PDB file of C-alpha atoms in Angstrom:
ATOM      1  CA  MET Y   1      -0.602  -0.372  -0.160  1.00  0.00           C
ATOM      2  CA  LYS Y   2       2.790   2.379   1.063  1.00  0.00           C
ATOM      3  CA  ILE Y   3       4.573   1.867  -2.480  1.00  0.00           C
ATOM      4  CA  ASN Y   4       1.010   2.618  -4.429  1.00  0.00           C
ATOM      5  CA  PHE Y   5       0.387   5.867  -2.137  1.00  0.00           C
ATOM      6  CA  LEU Y   6       4.172   6.934  -3.210  1.00  0.00           C
ATOM      7  CA  LYS Y   7       3.967   6.289  -6.874  1.00  0.00           C
ATOM      8  CA  ARG Y   8       0.443   7.961  -7.073  1.00  0.00           C
ATOM      9  CA  CYS Y   9       1.895  11.498  -5.128  1.00  0.00           C
ATOM     10  CA  ALA Y  10       4.897  11.154  -7.866  1.00  0.00           C
ATOM     11  CA  ALA Y  11       2.164  11.000 -11.003  1.00  0.00           C
ATOM     12  CA  THR Y  12       0.465  13.777  -9.348  1.00  0.00           C
ATOM     13  CA  LEU Y  13       3.760  15.418  -9.417  1.00  0.00           C
ATOM     14  CA  MET Y  14       3.530  14.579 -12.837  1.00  0.00           C
ATOM     15  CA  ALA Y  15       0.788  15.882 -14.275  1.00  0.00           C
ATOM     16  CA  VAL Y  16       2.595  19.312 -13.082  1.00  0.00           C
ATOM     17  CA  SER Y  17       4.922  17.893 -16.055  1.00  0.00           C
ATOM     18  CA  VAL Y  18       1.696  17.255 -17.578  1.00  0.00           C
ATOM     19  CA  LEU Y  19       0.409  20.491 -17.798  1.00  0.00           C
ATOM     20  CA  SER Y  20       3.348  21.811 -19.254  1.00  0.00           C
ATOM     21  CA  THR Y  21       3.724  20.498 -22.317  1.00  0.00           C
ATOM     22  CA  GLY Y  22       1.333  19.978 -25.188  1.00  0.00           C
ATOM     23  CA  LEU Y  23      -0.729  22.859 -24.680  1.00  0.00           C
ATOM     24  CA  THR Y  24       0.006  25.160 -27.320  1.00  0.00           C
ATOM     25  CA  VAL Y  25       0.515  22.102 -29.728  1.00  0.00           C
ATOM     26  CA  SER Y  26      -3.208  21.296 -29.079  1.00  0.00           C
ATOM     27  CA  ALA Y  27      -3.420  24.039 -29.900  1.00  0.00           C
ATOM     28  CA  ALA Y  28      -1.863  24.688 -33.504  1.00  0.00           C
ATOM     29  CA  GLU Y  29      -4.530  21.247 -33.982  1.00  0.00           C
ATOM     30  CA  ASN Y  30      -7.316  22.765 -33.525  1.00  0.00           C
ATOM     31  CA  THR Y  31      -6.641  25.323 -35.654  1.00  0.00           C
ATOM     32  CA  ALA Y  32      -8.256  24.567 -39.115  1.00  0.00           C
ATOM     33  CA  VAL Y  33     -11.119  26.565 -40.479  1.00  0.00           C
ATOM     34  CA  PRO Y  34     -14.580  24.981 -39.138  1.00  0.00           C
ATOM     35  CA  GLN Y  35     -16.347  23.421 -41.558  1.00  0.00           C
ATOM     36  CA  ASN Y  36     -19.053  25.317 -41.632  1.00  0.00           C
ATOM     37  CA  ALA Y  37     -17.086  28.833 -42.273  1.00  0.00           C
ATOM     38  CA  PRO Y  38     -18.430  31.016 -44.808  1.00  0.00           C
ATOM     39  CA  ALA Y  39     -17.173  30.701 -47.833  1.00  0.00           C
ATOM     40  CA  PRO Y  40     -13.828  30.660 -48.872  1.00  0.00           C
ATOM     41  CA  THR Y  41     -12.841  34.710 -49.424  1.00  0.00           C
ATOM     42  CA  VAL Y  42      -9.803  35.981 -46.942  1.00  0.00           C
ATOM     43  CA  SER Y  43     -10.350  33.190 -44.410  1.00  0.00           C
ATOM     44  CA  ASP Y  44      -9.586  30.128 -46.470  1.00  0.00           C
ATOM     45  CA  ALA Y  45      -6.034  30.126 -45.482  1.00  0.00           C
ATOM     46  CA  SER Y  46      -5.127  30.672 -48.890  1.00  0.00           C
ATOM     47  CA  GLY Y  47      -4.030  32.926 -51.187  1.00  0.00           C
ATOM     48  CA  THR Y  48      -1.101  35.921 -50.991  1.00  0.00           C
ATOM     49  CA  ASP Y  49      -3.817  38.374 -49.448  1.00  0.00           C
ATOM     50  CA  LEU Y  50      -4.605  37.051 -46.546  1.00  0.00           C
ATOM     51  CA  PRO Y  51      -3.100  38.974 -43.519  1.00  0.00           C
ATOM     52  CA  TYR Y  52      -1.286  36.019 -42.291  1.00  0.00           C
ATOM     53  CA  ASP Y  53      -0.074  37.861 -39.534  1.00  0.00           C
ATOM     54  CA  GLN Y  54      -3.751  39.329 -38.330  1.00  0.00           C
ATOM     55  CA  TYR Y  55      -4.596  35.298 -38.930  1.00  0.00           C
ATOM     56  CA  LEU Y  56      -2.293  34.249 -36.921  1.00  0.00           C
ATOM     57  CA  SER Y  57      -3.327  36.268 -33.808  1.00  0.00           C
ATOM     58  CA  ALA Y  58      -6.907  35.841 -34.626  1.00  0.00           C
ATOM     59  CA  LEU Y  59      -5.551  31.744 -33.755  1.00  0.00           C
ATOM     60  CA  LEU Y  60      -3.598  32.522 -31.024  1.00  0.00           C
ATOM     61  CA  ASP Y  61      -6.067  34.361 -29.132  1.00  0.00           C
ATOM     62  CA  VAL Y  62      -8.631  31.709 -29.306  1.00  0.00           C
ATOM     63  CA  CYS Y  63      -6.898  29.300 -28.648  1.00  0.00           C
ATOM     64  CA  PHE Y  64      -4.826  31.324 -25.278  1.00  0.00           C
ATOM     65  CA  ARG Y  65      -7.433  34.201 -24.202  1.00  0.00           C
ATOM     66  CA  ASN Y  66     -10.871  32.669 -25.233  1.00  0.00           C
ATOM     67  CA  ASP Y  67     -11.179  35.656 -27.316  1.00  0.00           C
ATOM     68  CA  ALA Y  68     -13.209  34.937 -30.385  1.00  0.00           C
ATOM     69  CA  ARG Y  69     -12.760  39.061 -32.039  1.00  0.00           C
ATOM     70  CA  ALA Y  70     -10.212  38.944 -34.609  1.00  0.00           C
ATOM     71  CA  PHE Y  71     -11.164  35.550 -35.712  1.00  0.00           C
ATOM     72  CA  VAL Y  72     -15.004  36.737 -36.541  1.00  0.00           C
ATOM     73  CA  ALA Y  73     -13.517  39.767 -37.708  1.00  0.00           C
ATOM     74  CA  LEU Y  74     -11.489  38.022 -40.051  1.00  0.00           C
ATOM     75  CA  GLY Y  75     -14.551  35.437 -41.059  1.00  0.00           C
ATOM     76  CA  LEU Y  76     -12.397  32.071 -39.439  1.00  0.00           C
ATOM     77  CA  GLY Y  77     -15.753  31.725 -38.330  1.00  0.00           C
ATOM     78  CA  SER Y  78     -18.433  32.408 -35.322  1.00  0.00           C
ATOM     79  CA  GLU Y  79     -17.519  33.031 -31.453  1.00  0.00           C
ATOM     80  CA  GLU Y  80     -19.222  29.121 -31.434  1.00  0.00           C
ATOM     81  CA  ASP Y  81     -16.846  27.967 -33.581  1.00  0.00           C
ATOM     82  CA  ALA Y  82     -14.162  29.594 -31.463  1.00  0.00           C
ATOM     83  CA  ALA Y  83     -15.269  28.504 -28.548  1.00  0.00           C
ATOM     84  CA  GLU Y  84     -15.244  25.055 -29.728  1.00  0.00           C
ATOM     85  CA  ILE Y  85     -12.041  24.974 -30.188  1.00  0.00           C
ATOM     86  CA  TYR Y  86     -10.891  26.722 -27.698  1.00  0.00           C
ATOM     87  CA  ASN Y  87     -13.208  24.967 -25.178  1.00  0.00           C
ATOM     88  CA  SER Y  88     -11.677  21.442 -26.992  1.00  0.00           C
ATOM     89  CA  ILE Y  89      -7.913  22.000 -25.895  1.00  0.00           C
ATOM     90  CA  LEU Y  90      -8.772  22.342 -22.869  1.00  0.00           C
ATOM     91  CA  ASP Y  91     -11.316  18.881 -23.084  1.00  0.00           C
ATOM     92  CA  ALA Y  92      -8.072  17.095 -24.800  1.00  0.00           C
ATOM     93  CA  GLU Y  93      -6.034  18.071 -21.966  1.00  0.00           C
ATOM     94  CA  MET Y  94      -8.366  17.114 -19.201  1.00  0.00           C
ATOM     95  CA  SER Y  95      -8.977  13.381 -21.305  1.00  0.00           C
ATOM     96  CA  SER Y  96      -5.451  12.919 -21.176  1.00  0.00           C
ATOM     97  CA  LEU Y  97      -4.740  13.938 -17.929  1.00  0.00           C
ATOM     98  CA  ASP Y  98      -7.134  10.837 -16.375  1.00  0.00           C
ATOM     99  CA  LEU Y  99      -7.123  12.213 -12.915  1.00  0.00           C
ATOM    100  CA  ASP Y 100      -9.186   9.596 -11.182  1.00  0.00           C
ATOM    101  CA  SER Y 101      -6.254   7.080 -12.180  1.00  0.00           C
ATOM    102  CA  ILE Y 102      -3.682   9.561 -11.286  1.00  0.00           C
ATOM    103  CA  LEU Y 103      -5.090   9.484  -7.607  1.00  0.00           C
ATOM    104  CA  GLY Y 104      -6.177   6.220  -7.425  1.00  0.00           C
ATOM    105  CA  THR Y 105     -10.107   7.348  -6.444  1.00  0.00           C
ATOM    106  CA  GLU Y 106     -12.241   9.395  -8.125  1.00  0.00           C
ATOM    107  CA  CYS Y 107     -11.570  13.093  -7.947  1.00  0.00           C
ATOM    108  CA  PRO Y 108     -14.163  15.278  -6.694  1.00  0.00           C
ATOM    109  CA  GLU Y 109     -15.968  17.271  -9.823  1.00  0.00           C
ATOM    110  CA  SER Y 110     -15.279  20.376  -7.868  1.00  0.00           C
ATOM    111  CA  LEU Y 111     -11.020  20.005  -8.339  1.00  0.00           C
ATOM    112  CA  LYS Y 112     -11.509  18.441 -12.025  1.00  0.00           C
ATOM    113  CA  ASN Y 113     -13.113  22.241 -12.105  1.00  0.00           C
ATOM    114  CA  ASP Y 114     -10.355  24.124 -10.216  1.00  0.00           C
ATOM    115  CA  PHE Y 115      -7.602  22.189 -12.089  1.00  0.00           C
ATOM    116  CA  ARG Y 116      -9.455  23.377 -15.719  1.00  0.00           C
ATOM    117  CA  THR Y 117      -9.734  26.626 -14.358  1.00  0.00           C
ATOM    118  CA  ALA Y 118      -6.008  27.265 -13.437  1.00  0.00           C
ATOM    119  CA  MET Y 119      -4.350  26.080 -16.780  1.00  0.00           C
ATOM    120  CA  ALA Y 120      -7.697  28.490 -18.302  1.00  0.00           C
ATOM    121  CA  GLN Y 121      -5.278  31.334 -16.480  1.00  0.00           C
ATOM    122  CA  LEU Y 122      -2.057  29.775 -16.822  1.00  0.00           C
ATOM    123  CA  LEU Y 123      -2.725  29.816 -21.253  1.00  0.00           C
ATOM    124  CA  ALA Y 124      -4.573  33.458 -20.449  1.00  0.00           C
ATOM    125  CA  ASN Y 125      -1.484  35.188 -18.659  1.00  0.00           C
ATOM    126  CA  ALA Y 126       0.923  34.139 -21.734  1.00  0.00           C
ATOM    127  CA  ARG Y 127       1.894  37.303 -22.522  1.00  0.00           C
ATOM    128  CA  PHE Y 128       3.123  37.777 -26.941  1.00  0.00           C
ATOM    129  CA  ALA Y 129       2.083  39.860 -29.527  1.00  0.00           C
ATOM    130  CA  VAL Y 130       2.058  39.379 -34.179  1.00  0.00           C
ATOM    131  CA  ALA Y 131       4.314  41.906 -35.098  1.00  0.00           C
ATOM    132  CA  GLY Y 132       4.788  41.755 -38.047  1.00  0.00           C
ATOM    133  CA  CYS Y 133       4.427  39.065 -41.610  1.00  0.00           C
ATOM    134  CA  ASP Y 134       7.153  38.460 -43.485  1.00  0.00           C
ATOM    135  CA  LEU Y 135       6.909  36.299 -47.366  1.00  0.00           C
ATOM    136  CA  GLN Y 136       9.738  33.986 -47.666  1.00  0.00           C
ATOM    137  CA  ALA Y 137      11.753  32.898 -50.893  1.00  0.00           C
ATOM    138  CA  ASP Y 138      10.334  29.257 -51.342  1.00  0.00           C
ATOM    139  CA  GLY Y 139       6.747  30.756 -50.465  1.00  0.00           C
ATOM    140  CA  SER Y 140       6.194  30.344 -46.776  1.00  0.00           C
ATOM    141  CA  TYR Y 141       5.471  32.897 -44.506  1.00  0.00           C
ATOM    142  CA  LYS Y 142       7.776  33.846 -40.895  1.00  0.00           C
ATOM    143  CA  ILE Y 143       5.431  35.435 -38.354  1.00  0.00           C
ATOM    144  CA  THR Y 144       7.851  37.435 -35.979  1.00  0.00           C
ATOM    145  CA  ILE Y 145       6.386  37.490 -32.337  1.00  0.00           C
ATOM    146  CA  VAL Y 146       7.514  39.492 -29.200  1.00  0.00           C
ATOM    147  CA  TYR Y 147       7.096  37.013 -26.420  1.00  0.00           C
ATOM    148  CA  GLU Y 148       7.484  37.421 -22.305  1.00  0.00           C
ATOM    149  CA  LYS Y 149       8.674  34.182 -20.697  1.00  0.00           C
ATOM    150  CA  MET Y 150       6.579  33.267 -17.852  1.00  0.00           C
ATOM    151  CA  ILE Y 151       8.247  32.013 -14.907  1.00  0.00           C
ATOM    152  CA  PHE Y 152       5.229  29.889 -12.979  1.00  0.00           C
ATOM    153  CA  PHE Y 153       6.610  25.462 -12.999  1.00  0.00           C
ATOM    154  CA  GLU Y 154      10.097  27.296 -11.174  1.00  0.00           C
ATOM    155  CA  PRO Y 155       8.393  28.682  -8.294  1.00  0.00           C
ATOM    156  CA  LEU Y 156       4.749  26.243  -8.620  1.00  0.00           C
ATOM    157  CA  MET Y 157       6.878  22.831  -7.760  1.00  0.00           C
ATOM    158  CA  ASN Y 158       9.295  24.644  -5.317  1.00  0.00           C
ATOM    159  CA  LEU Y 159       5.523  25.638  -3.310  1.00  0.00           C
ATOM    160  CA  TYR Y 160       3.593  22.138  -3.798  1.00  0.00           C
ATOM    161  CA  THR Y 161       6.488  20.648  -2.688  1.00  0.00           C
ATOM    162  CA  ALA Y 162       7.142  22.199   0.229  1.00  0.00           C
ATOM    163  CA  ILE Y 163       3.429  21.471   0.943  1.00  0.00           C
ATOM    164  CA  LEU Y 164       2.793  18.363   0.324  1.00  0.00           C
ATOM    165  CA  THR Y 165       6.308  18.542   2.601  1.00  0.00           C
ATOM    166  CA  ASP Y 166       4.204  19.648   5.301  1.00  0.00           C
ATOM    167  CA  LEU Y 167       1.111  17.041   4.808  1.00  0.00           C
ATOM    168  CA  ALA Y 168       3.713  14.137   4.613  1.00  0.00           C
ATOM    169  CA  THR Y 169       5.152  15.194   7.979  1.00  0.00           C
ATOM    170  CA  THR Y 170       1.660  15.965   9.087  1.00  0.00           C
ATOM    171  CA  TRP Y 171       0.521  12.766   8.633  1.00  0.00           C
ATOM    172  CA  LEU Y 172       3.584  11.099  10.110  1.00  0.00           C
ATOM    173  CA  SER Y 173       3.330  12.509  12.770  1.00  0.00           C
ATOM    174  CA  ASP Y 174       0.201  10.614  14.066  1.00  0.00           C
ATOM    175  CA  PRO Y 175      -0.300   8.152  11.159  1.00  0.00           C
ATOM    176  CA  THR Y 176      -3.773   6.998  13.461  1.00  0.00           C
ATOM    177  CA  ALA Y 177      -5.234  10.691  12.711  1.00  0.00           C
ATOM    178  CA  ALA Y 178      -3.566  10.657   9.165  1.00  0.00           C
ATOM    179  CA  PRO Y 179      -6.622  10.705   6.752  1.00  0.00           C
ATOM    180  CA  SER Y 180      -7.300   7.360   3.906  1.00  0.00           C
ATOM    181  CA  GLU Y 181      -5.606   6.970   1.122  1.00  0.00           C
ATOM    182  CA  GLU Y 182      -7.595   8.033  -0.959  1.00  0.00           C
ATOM    183  CA  ASP Y 183      -8.394  11.702   0.712  1.00  0.00           C
ATOM    184  CA  MET Y 184      -4.508  11.917   1.366  1.00  0.00           C
ATOM    185  CA  MET Y 185      -4.330  12.027  -2.643  1.00  0.00           C
ATOM    186  CA  VAL Y 186      -7.193  14.257  -2.899  1.00  0.00           C
ATOM    187  CA  GLN Y 187      -6.052  16.834  -0.333  1.00  0.00           C
ATOM    188  CA  ILE Y 188      -3.088  16.628  -2.628  1.00  0.00           C
ATOM    189  CA  PHE Y 189      -3.878  16.896  -6.097  1.00  0.00           C
ATOM    190  CA  ALA Y 190      -5.931  20.853  -4.399  1.00  0.00           C
ATOM    191  CA  ALA Y 191      -2.560  21.501  -2.970  1.00  0.00           C
ATOM    192  CA  LEU Y 192      -1.478  20.760  -7.330  1.00  0.00           C
ATOM    193  CA  CYS Y 193      -4.564  23.225  -7.626  1.00  0.00           C
ATOM    194  CA  SER Y 194      -4.069  26.265  -5.174  1.00  0.00           C
ATOM    195  CA  SER Y 195      -0.444  26.665  -5.700  1.00  0.00           C
ATOM    196  CA  MET Y 196      -1.339  27.212  -9.125  1.00  0.00           C
ATOM    197  CA  ASN Y 197      -3.450  29.678  -8.617  1.00  0.00           C
ATOM    198  CA  VAL Y 198      -0.882  30.956  -5.760  1.00  0.00           C
ATOM    199  CA  CYS Y 199       1.962  31.098  -9.041  1.00  0.00           C
ATOM    200  CA  LEU Y 200      -0.490  32.218 -11.187  1.00  0.00           C
ATOM    201  CA  GLU Y 201      -1.269  35.272  -8.987  1.00  0.00           C
ATOM    202  CA  ASN Y 202       2.569  36.550  -8.568  1.00  0.00           C
ATOM    203  CA  ALA Y 203       4.139  34.902 -11.779  1.00  0.00           C
ATOM    204  CA  THR Y 204       6.957  37.556 -13.396  1.00  0.00           C
ATOM    205  CA  TYR Y 205       8.276  37.323 -16.603  1.00  0.00           C
ATOM    206  CA  ALA Y 206      11.612  37.764 -18.370  1.00  0.00           C
ATOM    207  CA  ALA Y 207      12.557  40.261 -20.268  1.00  0.00           C
ATOM    208  CA  PRO Y 208      10.826  40.912 -23.532  1.00  0.00           C
ATOM    209  CA  ALA Y 209      12.584  38.518 -26.770  1.00  0.00           C
ATOM    210  CA  LEU Y 210      11.487  37.466 -30.506  1.00  0.00           C
ATOM    211  CA  THR Y 211      10.680  34.026 -31.746  1.00  0.00           C
ATOM    212  CA  THR Y 212       8.899  32.640 -35.802  1.00  0.00           C
ATOM    213  CA  VAL Y 213       6.099  31.106 -36.457  1.00  0.00           C
ATOM    214  CA  SER Y 214       6.049  29.612 -39.455  1.00  0.00           C
ATOM    215  CA  PHE Y 215       2.937  29.587 -42.717  1.00  0.00           C
ATOM    216  CA  THR Y 216       3.666  26.651 -45.063  1.00  0.00           C
ATOM    217  CA  PRO Y 217       0.875  25.851 -48.108  1.00  0.00           C
ATOM    218  CA  VAL Y 218      -0.082  22.394 -47.758  1.00  0.00           C
ATOM    219  CA  SER Y 219      -2.296  21.972 -50.334  1.00  0.00           C
ATOM    220  CA  GLY Y 220      -3.478  25.052 -51.519  1.00  0.00           C
ATOM    221  CA  ILE Y 221      -3.913  25.938 -47.841  1.00  0.00           C
ATOM    222  CA  TYR Y 222      -1.185  28.276 -45.729  1.00  0.00           C
ATOM    223  CA  LEU Y 223      -1.135  26.304 -42.551  1.00  0.00           C
ATOM    224  CA  PRO Y 224       0.916  27.633 -39.086  1.00  0.00           C
ATOM    225  CA  ASP Y 225       4.297  24.805 -38.331  1.00  0.00           C
ATOM    226  CA  ILE Y 226       3.766  22.331 -35.753  1.00  0.00           C
ATOM    227  CA  GLY Y 227       6.858  22.380 -34.593  1.00  0.00           C
ATOM    228  CA  ASP Y 228       6.986  26.306 -34.203  1.00  0.00           C
ATOM    229  CA  ILE Y 229       4.083  26.518 -32.672  1.00  0.00           C
ATOM    230  CA  ALA Y 230       5.981  23.536 -30.615  1.00  0.00           C
ATOM    231  CA  THR Y 231       9.019  25.970 -30.202  1.00  0.00           C
ATOM    232  CA  LEU Y 232       6.334  28.937 -29.148  1.00  0.00           C
ATOM    233  CA  GLU Y 233       5.154  26.980 -26.107  1.00  0.00           C
ATOM    234  CA  LYS Y 234       8.789  26.604 -24.873  1.00  0.00           C
ATOM    235  CA  LYS Y 235       9.274  29.784 -25.147  1.00  0.00           C
ATOM    236  CA  LEU Y 236       5.958  31.467 -23.480  1.00  0.00           C
ATOM    237  CA  PHE Y 237       6.445  29.153 -20.172  1.00  0.00           C
ATOM    238  CA  ASP Y 238       9.843  28.113 -18.211  1.00  0.00           C
ATOM    239  CA  THR Y 239       9.050  24.611 -18.963  1.00  0.00           C
ATOM    240  CA  ASP Y 240      12.578  24.416 -18.971  1.00  0.00           C
ATOM    241  CA  TYR Y 241      12.849  23.418 -15.648  1.00  0.00           C
ATOM    242  CA  ILE Y 242      10.215  20.995 -15.579  1.00  0.00           C
ATOM    243  CA  ASP Y 243      12.132  19.448 -18.596  1.00  0.00           C
ATOM    244  CA  SER Y 244      15.218  19.197 -17.237  1.00  0.00           C
TER     245      SER Y 244
END
């Protein structure tokens, strides 16, 4: 029992690592123009007249900030289409985590909602702005993005680990009064959610820097490069602390 408990404690820490990867990659995979979008015009992401910097900015606004204004203005789809893209990203992350399996018990819906809200806030707090669009010799477009890396995961892991240490010390000091193993895991996950909220409220940012995202024609349609989107994610958040 003790070994399984420690494994699940480790799994909750791994949840932080899972959170730090895949969010914007999922976003890029969900940026195809909805099938019920308006008839092809500037919104079909093809041809040289499309302002690709505005196109990418609109997609990132939807995926990170749940802001559909530019998405709708460019004719990429409706507010409902944008909401579907945004929610599908969070849904995919929640499904991939499988919190019930991580905790070894049923995770309360309130905690699932807390975690989902924290993930949404993490995305919303990312700092970036699309700054320019340049046509390349190969016919692709390179979009320049100004960003500030959020220092989030390092303070999160420090705070969360300290809370886990305090909880373990309390439980070990009087084993007879300790909660059940299932309740322990729920408390541990609740500590993760609260730690995320604290670190989001106190997040700091590195100095502004530049990165680029390429748009390459695929069957006549210009789509953002998935590798560049993944790189953008690593630049927006201090995921290197988790990966190292």
